[in-house]
Coordinates of C-alpha atoms in Angstrom, one line a residue:
Chain Z
X1 CA 320.9 -117.0 -120.9
X2 CA 318.7 -118.0 -118.0
X3 CA 320.5 -119.9 -115.2
X4 CA 323.9 -118.7 -116.2
X5 CA 323.8 -115.1 -115.0
X6 CA 325.6 -116.1 -111.8
X7 CA 328.4 -117.7 -113.7
X8 CA 328.9 -115.3 -116.6
X9 CA 328.7 -112.0 -114.8
X10 CA 329.5 -108.9 -116.9
X11 CA 332.8 -108.2 -115.1
X12 CA 333.9 -111.8 -115.9
X13 CA 333.1 -111.4 -119.5
X14 CA 334.9 -108.0 -119.5
X15 CA 338.1 -109.6 -118.2
X16 CA 337.8 -112.4 -120.7
X17 CA 337.4 -110.1 -123.6
X18 CA 340.1 -107.7 -122.5
X19 CA 342.5 -109.6 -120.2
X20 CA 344.8 -107.4 -118.1
X21 CA 348.5 -108.0 -117.8
X22 CA 348.6 -110.3 -120.7
X23 CA 352.0 -111.4 -122.0
X24 CA 355.4 -112.7 -120.7
X25 CA 358.3 -111.4 -118.7
X26 CA 361.9 -112.3 -119.8
X27 CA 364.3 -114.1 -117.4
X28 CA 365.2 -113.8 -114.6
X29 CA 361.5 -113.3 -113.9
X30 CA 360.0 -116.4 -112.2
X31 CA 357.6 -118.5 -114.2
X32 CA 355.2 -121.4 -113.5
X33 CA 353.0 -123.3 -115.9
X34 CA 349.6 -124.7 -114.8
X35 CA 347.6 -127.3 -116.6
X36 CA 344.1 -128.5 -116.1
X37 CA 344.6 -132.1 -117.4
X38 CA 340.9 -132.7 -117.7
X39 CA 340.1 -129.9 -120.1
X40 CA 343.4 -128.8 -121.5
X41 CA 343.5 -125.3 -120.1
X42 CA 347.0 -123.8 -119.8
X43 CA 348.2 -120.8 -117.8
X44 CA 351.7 -119.4 -117.5
X45 CA 352.3 -116.9 -114.7
X46 CA 355.4 -114.7 -114.8
X47 CA 356.5 -112.8 -111.7
X48 CA 359.0 -110.1 -111.2
X49 CA 359.6 -110.2 -107.5
X50 CA 361.8 -107.5 -105.8
X51 CA 362.4 -108.1 -102.1
X52 CA 358.9 -108.9 -100.7
X53 CA 357.0 -107.2 -103.5
X54 CA 355.5 -108.5 -106.8
X55 CA 356.6 -105.6 -109.0
X56 CA 355.2 -107.0 -112.2
X57 CA 353.0 -109.9 -113.3
X58 CA 352.1 -111.2 -116.7
X59 CA 349.8 -114.1 -117.7
X60 CA 349.8 -116.1 -120.9
X61 CA 348.1 -119.3 -122.0
X62 CA 344.7 -120.4 -123.2
X63 CA 341.5 -121.4 -121.6
X64 CA 337.8 -120.9 -121.0
X65 CA 336.2 -117.6 -119.9
X66 CA 336.3 -118.6 -116.2
X67 CA 340.0 -119.6 -116.2
X68 CA 341.1 -116.6 -118.2
X69 CA 339.0 -114.0 -116.4
X70 CA 340.1 -115.4 -113.0
X71 CA 343.8 -115.1 -114.1
X72 CA 343.2 -111.5 -115.4
X73 CA 341.5 -110.4 -112.2
X74 CA 344.2 -112.1 -110.1
X75 CA 347.0 -110.3 -112.0
X76 CA 345.3 -107.0 -111.3
X77 CA 344.9 -107.9 -107.6
X78 CA 348.5 -109.0 -106.9
X79 CA 350.5 -106.5 -108.9
X80 CA 352.5 -104.2 -106.7
X81 CA 351.5 -106.2 -103.6
X82 CA 353.5 -107.6 -100.7
X83 CA 354.0 -111.4 -101.0
X84 CA 352.5 -112.1 -97.6
X85 CA 349.4 -110.1 -98.5
X86 CA 349.2 -112.0 -101.8
X87 CA 349.4 -115.4 -100.0
X88 CA 346.6 -114.3 -97.6
X89 CA 344.6 -113.2 -100.6
X90 CA 345.1 -116.7 -102.2
X91 CA 343.7 -118.3 -99.1
X92 CA 340.8 -116.0 -98.9
X93 CA 340.0 -116.6 -102.6
X94 CA 340.2 -120.4 -102.2
X95 CA 337.9 -120.1 -99.2
X96 CA 335.4 -118.3 -101.4
X97 CA 335.7 -121.2 -103.9
X98 CA 334.9 -123.6 -101.1
X99 CA 338.3 -125.2 -101.1
X100 CA 339.5 -126.6 -97.8
X101 CA 343.3 -126.4 -97.4
X102 CA 344.6 -129.9 -96.6
X103 CA 347.2 -128.7 -94.1
X104 CA 345.1 -126.1 -92.3
X105 CA 347.4 -126.1 -89.2
X106 CA 350.4 -124.8 -91.1
X107 CA 348.6 -122.4 -93.4
X108 CA 347.3 -120.2 -90.6
X109 CA 344.0 -118.4 -90.2
X110 CA 342.1 -117.0 -93.1
X111 CA 341.8 -113.3 -92.9
X112 CA 338.1 -112.6 -93.7
X113 CA 338.6 -108.9 -93.6
X114 CA 340.6 -109.1 -96.9
X115 CA 338.6 -107.3 -99.6
X116 CA 338.1 -109.4 -102.8
X117 CA 336.8 -106.5 -104.9
X118 CA 336.1 -107.6 -108.5
X119 CA 337.1 -111.2 -107.6
X120 CA 333.8 -111.6 -105.8
X121 CA 332.2 -111.9 -109.2
X122 CA 333.7 -115.4 -109.3
X123 CA 331.6 -116.5 -106.3
X124 CA 328.9 -117.7 -108.7
X125 CA 331.3 -120.4 -110.0
X126 CA 330.8 -122.3 -106.8
X127 CA 327.3 -123.3 -108.0
X128 CA 329.0 -125.0 -110.9
X129 CA 331.4 -127.4 -109.2
X130 CA 332.9 -128.6 -112.5
X131 CA 334.2 -125.1 -113.1
X132 CA 335.9 -124.4 -109.7
X133 CA 339.1 -125.9 -111.1
X134 CA 338.9 -123.4 -114.0
X135 CA 338.7 -120.5 -111.5
X136 CA 341.5 -121.7 -109.2
X137 CA 344.0 -122.8 -111.9
X138 CA 345.7 -119.3 -112.1
X139 CA 345.9 -119.1 -108.3
X140 CA 347.6 -122.4 -107.9
X141 CA 350.0 -121.5 -110.7
X142 CA 350.7 -118.2 -109.0
X143 CA 351.7 -120.0 -105.7
X144 CA 354.0 -122.3 -107.8
X145 CA 355.6 -119.2 -109.4
X146 CA 356.2 -117.6 -106.0
X147 CA 357.9 -120.8 -104.9
X148 CA 360.0 -121.1 -108.0
X149 CA 363.5 -119.6 -108.2
X150 CA 364.4 -116.9 -110.6
X151 CA 365.2 -118.3 -114.1
Chain B
X1 CA 312.3 -152.9 -141.5
X2 CA 313.4 -149.3 -142.0
X3 CA 315.6 -147.7 -139.4
X4 CA 313.9 -145.0 -137.4
X5 CA 316.0 -143.4 -134.7
X6 CA 312.9 -142.0 -132.9
X7 CA 311.7 -145.5 -132.4
X8 CA 315.2 -146.8 -131.5
X9 CA 315.4 -144.0 -128.9
X10 CA 312.5 -145.5 -127.0
X11 CA 314.7 -148.6 -126.2
X12 CA 316.9 -146.4 -124.0
X13 CA 315.5 -145.7 -120.6
X14 CA 317.8 -142.8 -119.7
X15 CA 316.8 -141.0 -122.9
X16 CA 313.3 -140.8 -121.6
X17 CA 314.5 -138.5 -118.7
X18 CA 313.1 -135.0 -118.6
X19 CA 315.2 -132.5 -116.7
X20 CA 313.7 -129.1 -116.0
X21 CA 310.9 -129.9 -118.4
X22 CA 313.2 -130.5 -121.3
X23 CA 314.4 -133.8 -122.9
X24 CA 317.9 -135.1 -122.6
X25 CA 319.9 -134.5 -125.7
X26 CA 322.8 -137.1 -125.5
X27 CA 325.5 -136.2 -127.9
X28 CA 328.5 -137.8 -126.2
X29 CA 328.4 -141.4 -127.5
X30 CA 332.0 -141.2 -128.8
X31 CA 332.8 -140.9 -125.1
X32 CA 330.4 -143.6 -123.9
X33 CA 327.1 -144.8 -125.2
X34 CA 323.8 -145.2 -123.4
X35 CA 322.3 -148.7 -122.8
X36 CA 319.1 -150.2 -124.2
X37 CA 316.5 -152.0 -122.1
X38 CA 317.6 -155.4 -123.5
X39 CA 321.2 -155.0 -122.2
X40 CA 319.9 -153.8 -118.8
X41 CA 317.4 -156.7 -118.6
X42 CA 320.0 -159.3 -119.7
X43 CA 322.4 -158.2 -116.9
X44 CA 319.5 -158.1 -114.4
X45 CA 318.3 -161.5 -115.4
X46 CA 321.7 -163.1 -115.3
X47 CA 322.4 -161.7 -111.8
X48 CA 319.0 -162.8 -110.5
X49 CA 319.1 -166.3 -112.1
X50 CA 322.4 -167.6 -113.3
X51 CA 325.3 -165.8 -111.7
X52 CA 328.2 -168.0 -110.7
X53 CA 331.9 -168.6 -111.3
X54 CA 333.1 -169.6 -114.7
X55 CA 335.3 -172.5 -115.7
X56 CA 335.7 -173.7 -112.1
X57 CA 332.9 -175.8 -110.7
X58 CA 330.5 -178.6 -111.6
X59 CA 327.2 -177.2 -110.2
X60 CA 324.4 -175.8 -112.4
X61 CA 325.0 -172.1 -111.7
X62 CA 328.7 -172.4 -112.6
X63 CA 327.7 -174.2 -115.8
X64 CA 325.1 -171.6 -116.8
X65 CA 327.5 -168.7 -116.0
X66 CA 330.2 -170.3 -118.1
X67 CA 327.8 -170.8 -121.0
X68 CA 326.7 -167.2 -120.8
X69 CA 330.3 -165.9 -120.7
X70 CA 331.5 -168.1 -123.5
X71 CA 328.2 -167.4 -125.4
X72 CA 329.2 -163.7 -125.3
X73 CA 332.6 -164.6 -126.8
X74 CA 330.9 -166.4 -129.7
X75 CA 328.6 -163.5 -130.3
X76 CA 331.5 -161.1 -130.5
X77 CA 333.4 -163.4 -132.8
X78 CA 330.5 -163.4 -135.2
X79 CA 329.9 -159.7 -134.9
X80 CA 333.4 -158.8 -136.2
X81 CA 333.7 -161.9 -138.4
X82 CA 336.8 -163.3 -136.5
X83 CA 337.8 -166.8 -137.6
X84 CA 337.7 -168.4 -134.2
X85 CA 336.1 -167.7 -130.8
X86 CA 339.3 -168.5 -128.9
X87 CA 341.0 -165.6 -130.6
X88 CA 338.7 -163.2 -128.8
X89 CA 340.2 -162.1 -125.5
X90 CA 338.1 -160.2 -122.9
X91 CA 340.0 -157.4 -121.2
X92 CA 339.0 -154.6 -118.8
X93 CA 338.7 -152.1 -121.7
X94 CA 340.2 -151.2 -125.1
X95 CA 343.1 -149.4 -123.3
X96 CA 344.0 -152.7 -121.5
X97 CA 343.8 -154.5 -124.9
X98 CA 346.3 -152.1 -126.4
X99 CA 348.5 -152.4 -123.4
X100 CA 348.4 -156.2 -123.6
X101 CA 349.6 -156.0 -127.2
X102 CA 352.4 -153.6 -126.3
X103 CA 353.5 -155.5 -123.2
X104 CA 353.2 -159.0 -124.6
X105 CA 353.8 -158.8 -128.4
X106 CA 355.8 -155.6 -128.2
X107 CA 358.2 -156.5 -125.4
X108 CA 359.1 -159.8 -127.1
X109 CA 359.4 -158.4 -130.6
X110 CA 360.7 -154.8 -130.3
X111 CA 364.2 -153.7 -129.3
X112 CA 366.9 -151.1 -130.0
X113 CA 367.1 -150.4 -133.7
X114 CA 363.5 -151.4 -134.3
X115 CA 360.7 -149.1 -135.2
X116 CA 356.9 -148.9 -135.2
X117 CA 354.5 -146.5 -136.9
X118 CA 351.6 -144.6 -135.2
X119 CA 349.6 -141.7 -136.5
X120 CA 349.0 -138.1 -135.4
X121 CA 345.3 -138.8 -134.7
X122 CA 345.7 -141.6 -132.1
X123 CA 344.0 -141.6 -128.7
X124 CA 346.4 -141.5 -125.8
X125 CA 345.6 -145.3 -125.3
X126 CA 347.4 -146.0 -128.6
X127 CA 350.3 -143.7 -127.9
X128 CA 351.3 -143.9 -124.3
X129 CA 351.7 -147.7 -124.0
X130 CA 354.1 -147.6 -127.0
X131 CA 356.0 -144.6 -125.5
X132 CA 356.3 -146.5 -122.2
X133 CA 357.7 -149.5 -123.9
X134 CA 360.0 -147.5 -126.2
X135 CA 361.5 -145.8 -123.1
X136 CA 362.5 -149.3 -121.9
X137 CA 363.4 -150.9 -125.1
X138 CA 364.8 -148.0 -127.1
X139 CA 362.9 -148.6 -130.4
X140 CA 361.8 -145.7 -132.6
X141 CA 358.2 -144.4 -133.1
X142 CA 357.4 -143.0 -136.5
X143 CA 354.4 -140.9 -137.2
X144 CA 351.9 -140.6 -140.1
X145 CA 350.9 -137.0 -140.4
X146 CA 347.6 -135.5 -141.3
X147 CA 346.3 -133.7 -144.4
X148 CA 344.7 -130.3 -143.9
X149 CA 341.2 -131.8 -144.0
X150 CA 342.0 -134.3 -141.2
X151 CA 342.7 -137.4 -143.2
X152 CA 345.8 -139.5 -142.8
X153 CA 348.5 -138.3 -145.1
X154 CA 349.6 -141.6 -146.6
X155 CA 352.0 -140.2 -149.2
X156 CA 355.0 -141.4 -147.3
X157 CA 353.4 -144.6 -145.9
X158 CA 355.8 -147.0 -147.6
X159 CA 358.8 -145.1 -146.5
X160 CA 357.5 -144.9 -142.9
X161 CA 356.8 -148.7 -143.0
X162 CA 360.2 -149.5 -144.4
X163 CA 361.9 -151.7 -141.8
X164 CA 359.0 -151.1 -139.2
X165 CA 357.8 -154.1 -137.2
X166 CA 354.3 -152.9 -136.5
X167 CA 351.8 -150.2 -137.3
X168 CA 349.1 -149.3 -134.8
X169 CA 346.3 -146.9 -135.9
X170 CA 342.7 -145.9 -135.4
X171 CA 340.0 -147.0 -137.8
X172 CA 338.0 -143.9 -136.9
X173 CA 339.3 -140.8 -135.1
X174 CA 337.6 -140.0 -131.8
X175 CA 338.1 -136.3 -132.4
X176 CA 337.7 -135.7 -136.1
X177 CA 335.5 -138.6 -137.0
X178 CA 337.8 -139.5 -139.9
X179 CA 337.4 -143.0 -141.2
X180 CA 340.8 -144.4 -142.2
X181 CA 341.5 -146.7 -145.1
X182 CA 342.2 -149.8 -142.9
X183 CA 342.5 -152.3 -145.7
X184 CA 345.0 -150.2 -147.6
X185 CA 347.1 -149.5 -144.5
X186 CA 347.1 -153.2 -143.4
X187 CA 348.1 -154.4 -146.9
X188 CA 350.9 -151.8 -147.1
X189 CA 352.1 -153.0 -143.6
X190 CA 352.1 -156.6 -144.6
X191 CA 354.0 -155.9 -147.8
X192 CA 356.7 -154.2 -145.6
X193 CA 356.7 -157.2 -143.2
X194 CA 355.0 -155.3 -140.3
X195 CA 352.0 -156.4 -138.3
X196 CA 348.9 -154.2 -138.3
X197 CA 347.1 -153.3 -135.1
X198 CA 343.7 -151.5 -135.4
X199 CA 342.2 -149.4 -132.6
X200 CA 338.6 -150.0 -133.6
X201 CA 336.9 -148.3 -130.6
X202 CA 335.1 -145.7 -132.6
X203 CA 334.3 -147.8 -135.6
X204 CA 332.9 -151.1 -134.2
X205 CA 329.9 -149.4 -132.6
X206 CA 329.0 -147.5 -135.7
X207 CA 329.6 -149.6 -138.8
X208 CA 329.9 -153.3 -139.9
X209 CA 333.3 -154.8 -138.9
X210 CA 335.0 -157.7 -140.7
X211 CA 338.5 -158.3 -139.3
X212 CA 339.2 -160.9 -142.0
X213 CA 338.3 -158.4 -144.8
X214 CA 340.7 -155.9 -143.0
X215 CA 343.3 -158.7 -142.8
X216 CA 344.5 -157.1 -139.6
X217 CA 346.6 -158.9 -137.0
X218 CA 345.1 -157.3 -133.8
X219 CA 341.9 -155.4 -133.3
X220 CA 340.9 -153.6 -130.0
X221 CA 337.6 -152.1 -129.0
X222 CA 335.4 -151.5 -125.9
X223 CA 331.9 -152.6 -124.9
X224 CA 330.8 -149.3 -123.4
X225 CA 330.8 -147.4 -126.6
X226 CA 328.6 -150.0 -128.3
X227 CA 325.6 -150.1 -126.0
X228 CA 327.2 -152.6 -123.6
X229 CA 328.3 -152.0 -120.1
X230 CA 331.6 -150.5 -119.0
X231 CA 334.3 -152.7 -117.5
X232 CA 334.9 -155.0 -120.5
X233 CA 336.9 -154.6 -123.7
X234 CA 337.8 -156.9 -126.5
X235 CA 341.1 -157.9 -128.1
X236 CA 341.0 -160.0 -131.2
X237 CA 344.3 -161.4 -132.4
X238 CA 345.5 -163.9 -134.9
X239 CA 345.8 -167.3 -133.3
X240 CA 349.4 -167.8 -134.5
X241 CA 350.5 -164.4 -132.9
X242 CA 348.5 -164.9 -129.7
X243 CA 350.0 -168.5 -129.3
X244 CA 353.5 -167.2 -129.7
X245 CA 353.1 -164.4 -127.2
X246 CA 353.9 -164.6 -123.5
X247 CA 351.0 -164.0 -121.0
X248 CA 350.2 -160.4 -120.0
X249 CA 348.9 -160.8 -116.4
X250 CA 349.6 -163.8 -114.2
X251 CA 347.2 -165.5 -111.8
X252 CA 344.3 -167.8 -111.7
X253 CA 342.5 -169.0 -114.9
X254 CA 345.5 -168.3 -117.2
X255 CA 347.5 -171.4 -116.2
X256 CA 347.5 -175.1 -117.2
X257 CA 349.7 -176.1 -114.3
X258 CA 351.7 -174.4 -111.5
X259 CA 354.6 -176.0 -109.7
X260 CA 357.0 -174.4 -107.2
X261 CA 359.5 -174.4 -110.1
X262 CA 357.3 -172.5 -112.5
X263 CA 354.0 -172.5 -114.4
X264 CA 352.6 -173.6 -117.7
X265 CA 350.2 -171.3 -119.5
X266 CA 346.6 -172.2 -120.3
X267 CA 345.4 -172.4 -123.9
X268 CA 343.8 -169.4 -125.6
X269 CA 341.8 -167.4 -124.6
X270 CA 342.3 -168.2 -120.9
X271 CA 346.0 -167.6 -121.3
X272 CA 345.2 -163.8 -121.5
X273 CA 342.4 -163.8 -119.0
X274 CA 344.0 -163.9 -115.6
X275 CA 341.7 -163.8 -112.5
X276 CA 338.0 -163.7 -112.4
X277 CA 337.0 -161.9 -115.7
X278 CA 334.2 -159.4 -116.2
X279 CA 331.5 -162.1 -116.2
X280 CA 328.4 -159.9 -115.8
X281 CA 329.9 -157.3 -118.2
X282 CA 330.4 -160.1 -120.9
X283 CA 326.7 -161.0 -120.6
X284 CA 325.8 -157.4 -121.1
X285 CA 328.2 -157.1 -124.1
X286 CA 326.6 -160.2 -125.6
X287 CA 323.2 -158.6 -125.3
X288 CA 324.5 -155.4 -126.8
X289 CA 325.8 -157.4 -129.8
X290 CA 322.4 -159.0 -130.2
X291 CA 320.8 -155.5 -130.0
X292 CA 323.1 -154.0 -132.7
X293 CA 322.7 -157.1 -134.9
X294 CA 318.9 -156.8 -134.7
X295 CA 319.1 -153.2 -135.9
X296 CA 321.7 -154.1 -138.5
X297 CA 325.1 -152.4 -138.6
X298 CA 324.5 -151.3 -142.3
X299 CA 321.4 -149.5 -141.1
X300 CA 323.2 -147.9 -138.2
X301 CA 325.9 -146.6 -140.5
X302 CA 323.4 -145.3 -143.0
X303 CA 321.5 -143.5 -140.3
X304 CA 324.7 -141.9 -139.0
X305 CA 325.8 -140.7 -142.4
X306 CA 322.3 -139.1 -142.7
X307 CA 322.3 -137.4 -139.3
X308 CA 325.9 -136.2 -139.7
X309 CA 325.1 -134.6 -143.0
X310 CA 322.0 -133.0 -141.5
X311 CA 323.8 -131.7 -138.4
X312 CA 326.8 -130.4 -140.4
X313 CA 324.5 -128.6 -142.9
X314 CA 322.3 -127.1 -140.2
X315 CA 325.3 -125.7 -138.3
X316 CA 326.9 -124.3 -141.4
X317 CA 323.7 -122.8 -142.8
X318 CA 323.1 -121.1 -139.5
X319 CA 326.5 -119.9 -138.5
X320 CA 328.6 -120.0 -141.7
X321 CA 332.2 -118.9 -141.1
X322 CA 331.7 -118.4 -137.4
X323 CA 331.7 -122.1 -136.8
X324 CA 334.4 -124.6 -137.7
X325 CA 333.8 -128.3 -137.9
X326 CA 337.2 -130.0 -137.7
X327 CA 338.0 -133.0 -139.9
X328 CA 336.6 -134.3 -143.2
X329 CA 333.8 -132.3 -144.8
X330 CA 332.1 -135.2 -146.5
X331 CA 329.8 -137.3 -144.2
X332 CA 330.5 -140.3 -146.4
X333 CA 334.1 -140.5 -145.2
X334 CA 333.6 -139.7 -141.5
X335 CA 331.8 -140.9 -138.5
X336 CA 329.1 -139.0 -136.6
X337 CA 331.6 -137.2 -134.4
X338 CA 331.7 -133.5 -134.8
X339 CA 334.4 -131.5 -133.1
X340 CA 333.3 -127.9 -133.4
X341 CA 334.9 -124.6 -132.7
X342 CA 332.9 -121.4 -132.3
X343 CA 334.6 -118.1 -133.1
X344 CA 335.4 -116.3 -129.8
X345 CA 333.9 -118.9 -127.5
X346 CA 335.9 -121.5 -125.6
X347 CA 334.7 -125.1 -125.8
X348 CA 334.2 -125.2 -122.0
X349 CA 331.9 -122.3 -122.2
X350 CA 330.1 -123.9 -125.2
X351 CA 329.4 -127.1 -123.2
X352 CA 328.3 -125.0 -120.2
X353 CA 325.7 -123.2 -122.3
X354 CA 324.6 -126.4 -124.0
X355 CA 324.1 -128.0 -120.5
X356 CA 321.4 -125.4 -119.9
X357 CA 319.3 -127.3 -122.5
X358 CA 320.4 -130.8 -121.3
X359 CA 322.7 -131.2 -124.2
X360 CA 325.6 -133.5 -123.3
X361 CA 328.7 -132.8 -125.3
X362 CA 332.4 -133.4 -124.4
X363 CA 334.6 -130.3 -124.0
X364 CA 338.3 -131.0 -123.7
X365 CA 341.2 -132.6 -125.4
X366 CA 339.5 -136.0 -125.9
X367 CA 342.6 -137.9 -124.8
X368 CA 344.4 -136.8 -128.0
X369 CA 346.7 -134.0 -127.0
X370 CA 349.2 -134.5 -129.9
X371 CA 346.3 -134.0 -132.3
X372 CA 345.0 -131.0 -130.4
X373 CA 348.5 -129.4 -130.8
X374 CA 348.4 -130.1 -134.5
X375 CA 345.0 -128.5 -134.8
X376 CA 346.4 -125.5 -132.9
X377 CA 343.8 -125.7 -130.1
X378 CA 343.8 -126.8 -126.5
X379 CA 340.3 -128.2 -126.6
X380 CA 337.3 -128.7 -128.8
X381 CA 333.6 -129.1 -128.1
X382 CA 332.6 -132.5 -129.5
X383 CA 329.1 -133.5 -130.4
X384 CA 328.9 -137.2 -131.3
X385 CA 325.7 -138.8 -132.7
X386 CA 324.6 -142.4 -132.4
X387 CA 321.8 -144.7 -133.4
X388 CA 319.4 -143.0 -131.0
X389 CA 320.0 -139.4 -132.1
X390 CA 317.3 -137.8 -134.2
X391 CA 317.2 -134.6 -136.3
X392 CA 315.5 -133.0 -133.4
X393 CA 318.7 -133.5 -131.3
X394 CA 320.7 -131.8 -134.0
X395 CA 318.1 -128.9 -134.2
X396 CA 318.3 -128.4 -130.4
X397 CA 322.1 -128.3 -130.7
X398 CA 322.1 -125.8 -133.5
X399 CA 319.5 -123.6 -131.8
X400 CA 321.2 -123.5 -128.5
X401 CA 324.5 -122.4 -129.8
X402 CA 322.9 -119.0 -130.5
X403 CA 323.2 -118.4 -126.8
X404 CA 327.0 -119.0 -126.9
X405 CA 327.4 -116.4 -129.6
X406 CA 325.1 -114.0 -127.9
X407 CA 327.0 -114.2 -124.6
X408 CA 330.6 -114.3 -125.9
X409 CA 330.3 -112.8 -129.4
X410 CA 333.0 -110.1 -129.6

């Protein structure tokens, strides 16, 4: 469909059709629930954190192709990673989505050397401002899950 | 004069817009409607010639503004066949009208041990004010469920109403388009000793309204869905009920006298219109009522039944089982609001693809999350037709959905 190639890149459609790390993790895994109140999208992020490492991640919920593919790509990008590296990746991703952190002083520098890989496919979303919230929903929920205690 | 939507369409300046060489296909009138020239001109003329304060001063402008504001009230009274003009209260929107009923009538009449009845297809505006009040007062909220084809399931209506003090329900669902049997429900409510409140936001713009034939006690609707400006809503209530109710908001205009020891309320309708009201918006609403009256609400309804039947048939003929249209299947018992689900395509993505052809639809939960949960979805794509939509609009919608299936079809 002309005009939408930037938004609906093939890799996005692939993650939407076959989402990675789909499912739930039993307690005590951490869990956070994210909602986009405007459109009704829901994302649940489950994290098994051992020490400083995200050992496992699962995603459930419902939403549009952008929110679901972003969640799927995110899960693949953070699984097995150190928490600090993940937080740096979140910042880098939000920067790509043109989101300015409100408390830039405390959040530190954005490491632009971080490779986004498949996630770069989501850059086209920036041209569709209404959809940026769809792309970032999973990421905000991930941060909430990291800040949550074990269940 | 026969109703011709392609002629009516010319009255709406924004519908003449061409974006990227293509016409605007506005299918979001259940959300908010577009405005005809006559409404825009009336507002412009009033602001240029007669704007002033109402009910407050002796000079000519003040008198003209007061006449214009009160003239709008009389037009609205006639439009819905209310008995008396002073039973028409202007609010900010229909949401405020429903909050007014809950806060004023509800807080004086509902307490622990009491109950009210709502339905599963209500807009948040007819749920949350009651939940807020119930949390304070401790009364029970009972719910009328739905049938599988999106009608109210009234089989237990009398049981639900037994002992209830009020029922508040929509005359037409903003998600499913379902037209509810208002007179039947009101009459059952009255037999049970309950008052009946009708959320008429989706029905007043689209079909003739007669609040006396309904025999309802309160009716709420908004201007912006009926070709009028945003910023003004209408509450009609029975004089005896409004008279017995305490004021909702306090301030100027709503008082007869104020002393250091206390205040005395003004008469209706000023009692419920605290502060400077939406004067300009009222003039616009009055012009919208004139516009709709000139077209004839019977004609508007007949056109919508026709365009709904056409759109439903086109979508079904083209896509068969791959498309679901929520709600009643017969155009005769529904409004022109089509909540559609495409197999394998999320409503958000549907609306994004439709936007490529300048088709405006709403994707989301339509402020009816309880209903969304009952339908088993988080969102729908809603195409809602109005008096300015033609078969060509329906054709563009049907044709463009091909792109959604092409892109996302699994």
